[in-house]
Amino acid sequence: MHDDLKGKTALVTGSGKKTGIGYAIAKKLAECGMNVVIADLGEVSGKGEQIRIATSSEMEEIARSFEREAGVGAIACACDVTDTESIARMMERIKEKFGRLDVLCNNAGASFGVPNSVISYDGAAWMKTIDVNLHSVFHVSRAAFPLMLGAPASIINTASRAGKVPPIFNGAYAVAKAGVIMLTKVMAKELAGAGIRVNAVCPAQINTDLEKWRFGLEAQVFNSTVEEREKEMCKTIPLGRLGEPVEVADLFAFLASRESAYITGQAINICGGQLMEL
Ligand code: NAD
């Protein structure tokens, strides 16, 4: 399946932890025969993260396992997706190693300063959340653009259900993800002529560190347990369970491949039916 991806190159941001959606995407694309760039914070880790971030040794280990097991090229790039110099250095490495980029998955994301209402939100945490989730897509896509010209290419952005349905006490993240959806649509129109399709994926409740952290916060607020919060959440999902990162990865592979050649500018839900739109 997705035979057209073989021998091409993908960059996946936020892919340095084996528990995350980014790793599942990178693994799936490697299994499709793509060379893969594992990009995550590693040693350029910022401060104040509320969820564990990927380490450089983990990222290296992942890249080596893809080379070994999928027989593809793989590099690990320590990169902060909010830092344009760090991004430029990564693009140089990609150019040197692979020459071009066919698929860009803007997947890195995080929330800072939550839970908090808009009124009491810390200003710096608000800006950082918008930087990591939204401005990163702007910066990385612009830097990748010259490497994506000359052959059909695909950009896939990880947005969120939170970009469509307002959550409470997580406002900066929701605003940023709504921005990712609009940025996706603007870029889809502007880049179509250059042969670059741009789509967003909107996951809801996917079983990762981020989701466990969120249940932990809810457990504090509702004086409950993580298990009880998860059980309550599953009652709101028609398919009755959390999604798995590999299920999101399958959608990314479809949107990367020529099987989705006529799809651009869309924000596709992957949520077990939790959100249904006309
Ligand atoms: P995660 O915390 O496991 O993964 C996020 C990754 O992004 C981490 O590896 C982290 O190190 C990396 N990262 C954070 N800041 C970065 C920066 N400045 N530069 C580079 N890398 C950075 O969470 P996840 O659930 O795998 O989330 C992946 C994406 O999916 C995120 O964009 C998230 O907002 C989105 N999402 C997740 C869910 C869910 O239910 N898990 C739902 C909707 C959207």
Short mmCIF file of N, CA, C and O and ligand atoms in Angstrom, two decimals, residues 14 16-17 20-22 40-41 51 53-54 79-82 107-110 132-133 158-160 173 177 203-206 208-211, ligand 1:
data_model
loop_
_atom_site.label_atom_id
_atom_site.label_comp_id
_atom_site.label_asym_id
_atom_site.label_seq_id
_atom_site.Cartn_x
_atom_site.Cartn_y
_atom_site.Cartn_z
N GLY A 14 8.05 16.54 16.34
CA GLY A 14 7.45 15.94 17.55
C GLY A 14 7.35 14.43 17.44
O GLY A 14 6.37 13.84 17.87
N GLY A 16 9.93 12.20 18.50
CA GLY A 16 11.03 11.57 19.22
C GLY A 16 10.68 10.71 20.41
O GLY A 16 11.55 10.20 21.09
N LYS A 17 9.38 10.54 20.70
CA LYS A 17 8.98 9.69 21.84
C LYS A 17 8.16 8.53 21.34
O LYS A 17 7.18 8.74 20.61
N GLY A 20 4.27 8.63 21.36
CA GLY A 20 3.53 9.74 20.75
C GLY A 20 2.97 9.44 19.36
O GLY A 20 3.32 8.46 18.70
N ILE A 21 2.12 10.35 18.91
CA ILE A 21 1.53 10.26 17.57
C ILE A 21 2.63 10.44 16.51
O ILE A 21 2.65 9.74 15.49
N GLY A 22 3.57 11.37 16.77
CA GLY A 22 4.63 11.65 15.80
C GLY A 22 5.47 10.43 15.50
O GLY A 22 5.80 10.15 14.33
N ASP A 40 12.68 16.57 17.03
CA ASP A 40 12.06 16.80 18.35
C ASP A 40 13.03 17.63 19.17
O ASP A 40 14.12 17.96 18.71
N LEU A 41 12.64 17.97 20.39
CA LEU A 41 13.45 18.90 21.17
C LEU A 41 14.83 18.36 21.51
O LEU A 41 15.82 19.07 21.41
N ILE A 51 4.81 18.07 30.14
CA ILE A 51 4.79 16.67 29.73
C ILE A 51 6.22 16.30 29.35
O ILE A 51 6.96 17.14 28.84
N ILE A 53 9.43 15.45 27.49
CA ILE A 53 9.80 15.68 26.09
C ILE A 53 10.80 14.63 25.64
O ILE A 53 11.44 13.97 26.47
N ALA A 54 10.97 14.49 24.33
CA ALA A 54 11.87 13.48 23.79
C ALA A 54 13.31 13.85 24.09
O ALA A 54 13.68 15.02 24.07
N CYS A 79 15.61 19.82 17.27
CA CYS A 79 15.12 21.07 16.70
C CYS A 79 13.96 21.60 17.54
O CYS A 79 13.04 20.84 17.87
N ASP A 80 14.05 22.88 17.87
CA ASP A 80 12.91 23.54 18.52
C ASP A 80 12.11 24.22 17.41
O ASP A 80 12.60 25.14 16.74
N VAL A 81 10.88 23.77 17.21
CA VAL A 81 10.09 24.26 16.07
C VAL A 81 9.61 25.70 16.23
O VAL A 81 8.96 26.24 15.34
N THR A 82 9.97 26.33 17.38
CA THR A 82 9.64 27.75 17.53
C THR A 82 10.85 28.63 17.23
O THR A 82 10.76 29.85 17.31
N ASN A 107 3.73 18.16 13.40
CA ASN A 107 2.98 17.44 14.44
C ASN A 107 3.31 17.86 15.87
O ASN A 107 2.53 17.59 16.79
N ALA A 108 4.45 18.56 16.08
CA ALA A 108 4.84 18.93 17.45
C ALA A 108 3.75 19.80 18.08
O ALA A 108 3.15 20.63 17.40
N GLY A 109 3.48 19.58 19.35
CA GLY A 109 2.46 20.39 20.03
C GLY A 109 2.54 20.21 21.52
O GLY A 109 3.09 19.22 22.02
N ALA A 110 2.01 21.17 22.25
CA ALA A 110 1.99 21.12 23.73
C ALA A 110 1.14 22.26 24.26
O ALA A 110 0.88 23.23 23.55
N VAL A 132 4.30 27.25 19.99
CA VAL A 132 4.63 25.83 19.75
C VAL A 132 3.62 25.18 18.80
O VAL A 132 4.00 24.38 17.95
N ASN A 133 2.36 25.53 18.93
CA ASN A 133 1.33 24.84 18.15
C ASN A 133 1.03 25.48 16.80
O ASN A 133 0.72 24.78 15.84
N THR A 158 -0.93 18.54 12.28
CA THR A 158 -1.75 17.97 13.35
C THR A 158 -2.48 19.12 14.04
O THR A 158 -1.88 19.91 14.76
N ALA A 159 -3.77 19.22 13.77
CA ALA A 159 -4.60 20.20 14.49
C ALA A 159 -5.22 19.46 15.67
O ALA A 159 -4.53 18.68 16.35
N SER A 160 -6.51 19.63 15.92
CA SER A 160 -7.15 18.97 17.06
C SER A 160 -8.65 19.22 17.01
O SER A 160 -9.11 20.22 16.44
N TYR A 173 -4.36 26.75 23.57
CA TYR A 173 -4.20 25.56 22.71
C TYR A 173 -5.32 25.51 21.67
O TYR A 173 -5.07 25.29 20.48
N LYS A 177 -4.88 25.77 17.67
CA LYS A 177 -5.27 24.67 16.76
C LYS A 177 -6.31 25.15 15.73
O LYS A 177 -6.30 24.70 14.59
N PRO A 203 -7.22 15.06 15.55
CA PRO A 203 -7.49 13.96 16.47
C PRO A 203 -8.30 14.47 17.65
O PRO A 203 -8.28 15.66 17.97
N ALA A 204 -8.99 13.52 18.31
CA ALA A 204 -9.66 13.89 19.57
C ALA A 204 -8.92 13.18 20.70
O ALA A 204 -7.86 13.63 21.12
N GLN A 205 -9.44 12.07 21.16
CA GLN A 205 -8.85 11.45 22.36
C GLN A 205 -7.93 10.30 21.94
O GLN A 205 -8.39 9.17 21.74
N ILE A 206 -6.65 10.60 21.82
CA ILE A 206 -5.68 9.58 21.40
C ILE A 206 -4.77 9.23 22.59
O ILE A 206 -4.30 10.11 23.30
N THR A 208 -1.97 8.88 24.39
CA THR A 208 -0.55 9.29 24.46
C THR A 208 -0.29 9.95 25.81
O THR A 208 -1.21 10.15 26.61
N ASP A 209 0.98 10.38 26.02
CA ASP A 209 1.34 11.09 27.26
C ASP A 209 0.46 12.33 27.46
O ASP A 209 0.08 12.66 28.58
N LEU A 210 0.18 13.02 26.33
CA LEU A 210 -0.61 14.26 26.40
C LEU A 210 -2.01 13.97 26.96
O LEU A 210 -2.53 14.70 27.80
N GLU A 211 -2.58 12.88 26.47
CA GLU A 211 -3.94 12.52 26.89
C GLU A 211 -3.95 12.09 28.37
O GLU A 211 -4.83 12.48 29.13
P1 NAD B 1 3.20 14.09 23.00
O1 NAD B 1 3.42 15.01 24.10
O2 NAD B 1 3.43 12.64 23.23
O3 NAD B 1 4.06 14.52 21.73
C1 NAD B 1 4.36 15.85 21.41
C2 NAD B 1 5.80 15.89 20.93
O4 NAD B 1 6.11 17.23 20.53
C3 NAD B 1 6.78 15.49 22.03
O5 NAD B 1 7.65 14.48 21.56
C4 NAD B 1 7.53 16.80 22.35
O6 NAD B 1 8.86 16.58 22.75
C5 NAD B 1 7.41 17.53 20.99
N1 NAD B 1 7.57 18.99 21.13
C6 NAD B 1 6.95 19.80 22.03
N2 NAD B 1 7.39 21.06 21.87
C7 NAD B 1 8.29 21.05 20.84
C8 NAD B 1 9.10 22.05 20.22
N3 NAD B 1 9.07 23.32 20.62
N4 NAD B 1 9.91 21.68 19.20
C9 NAD B 1 9.96 20.39 18.79
N5 NAD B 1 9.22 19.39 19.34
C10 NAD B 1 8.40 19.73 20.36
O7 NAD B 1 1.70 14.30 22.49
P2 NAD B 1 0.86 13.65 21.29
O8 NAD B 1 -0.44 13.31 21.85
O9 NAD B 1 1.65 12.61 20.56
O10 NAD B 1 0.67 14.95 20.38
C11 NAD B 1 1.07 15.04 19.02
C12 NAD B 1 0.24 16.12 18.35
O11 NAD B 1 -1.13 15.72 18.35
C13 NAD B 1 0.28 17.47 19.04
O12 NAD B 1 0.28 18.50 18.08
C14 NAD B 1 -1.02 17.49 19.82
O13 NAD B 1 -1.46 18.80 20.09
C15 NAD B 1 -1.93 16.76 18.86
N6 NAD B 1 -3.15 16.20 19.44
C16 NAD B 1 -3.10 15.16 20.30
C17 NAD B 1 -4.29 14.63 20.81
C18 NAD B 1 -4.30 13.45 21.76
O14 NAD B 1 -5.41 13.06 22.17
N7 NAD B 1 -3.20 12.87 22.14
C19 NAD B 1 -5.52 15.18 20.43
C20 NAD B 1 -5.52 16.24 19.55
C21 NAD B 1 -4.33 16.73 19.04
#
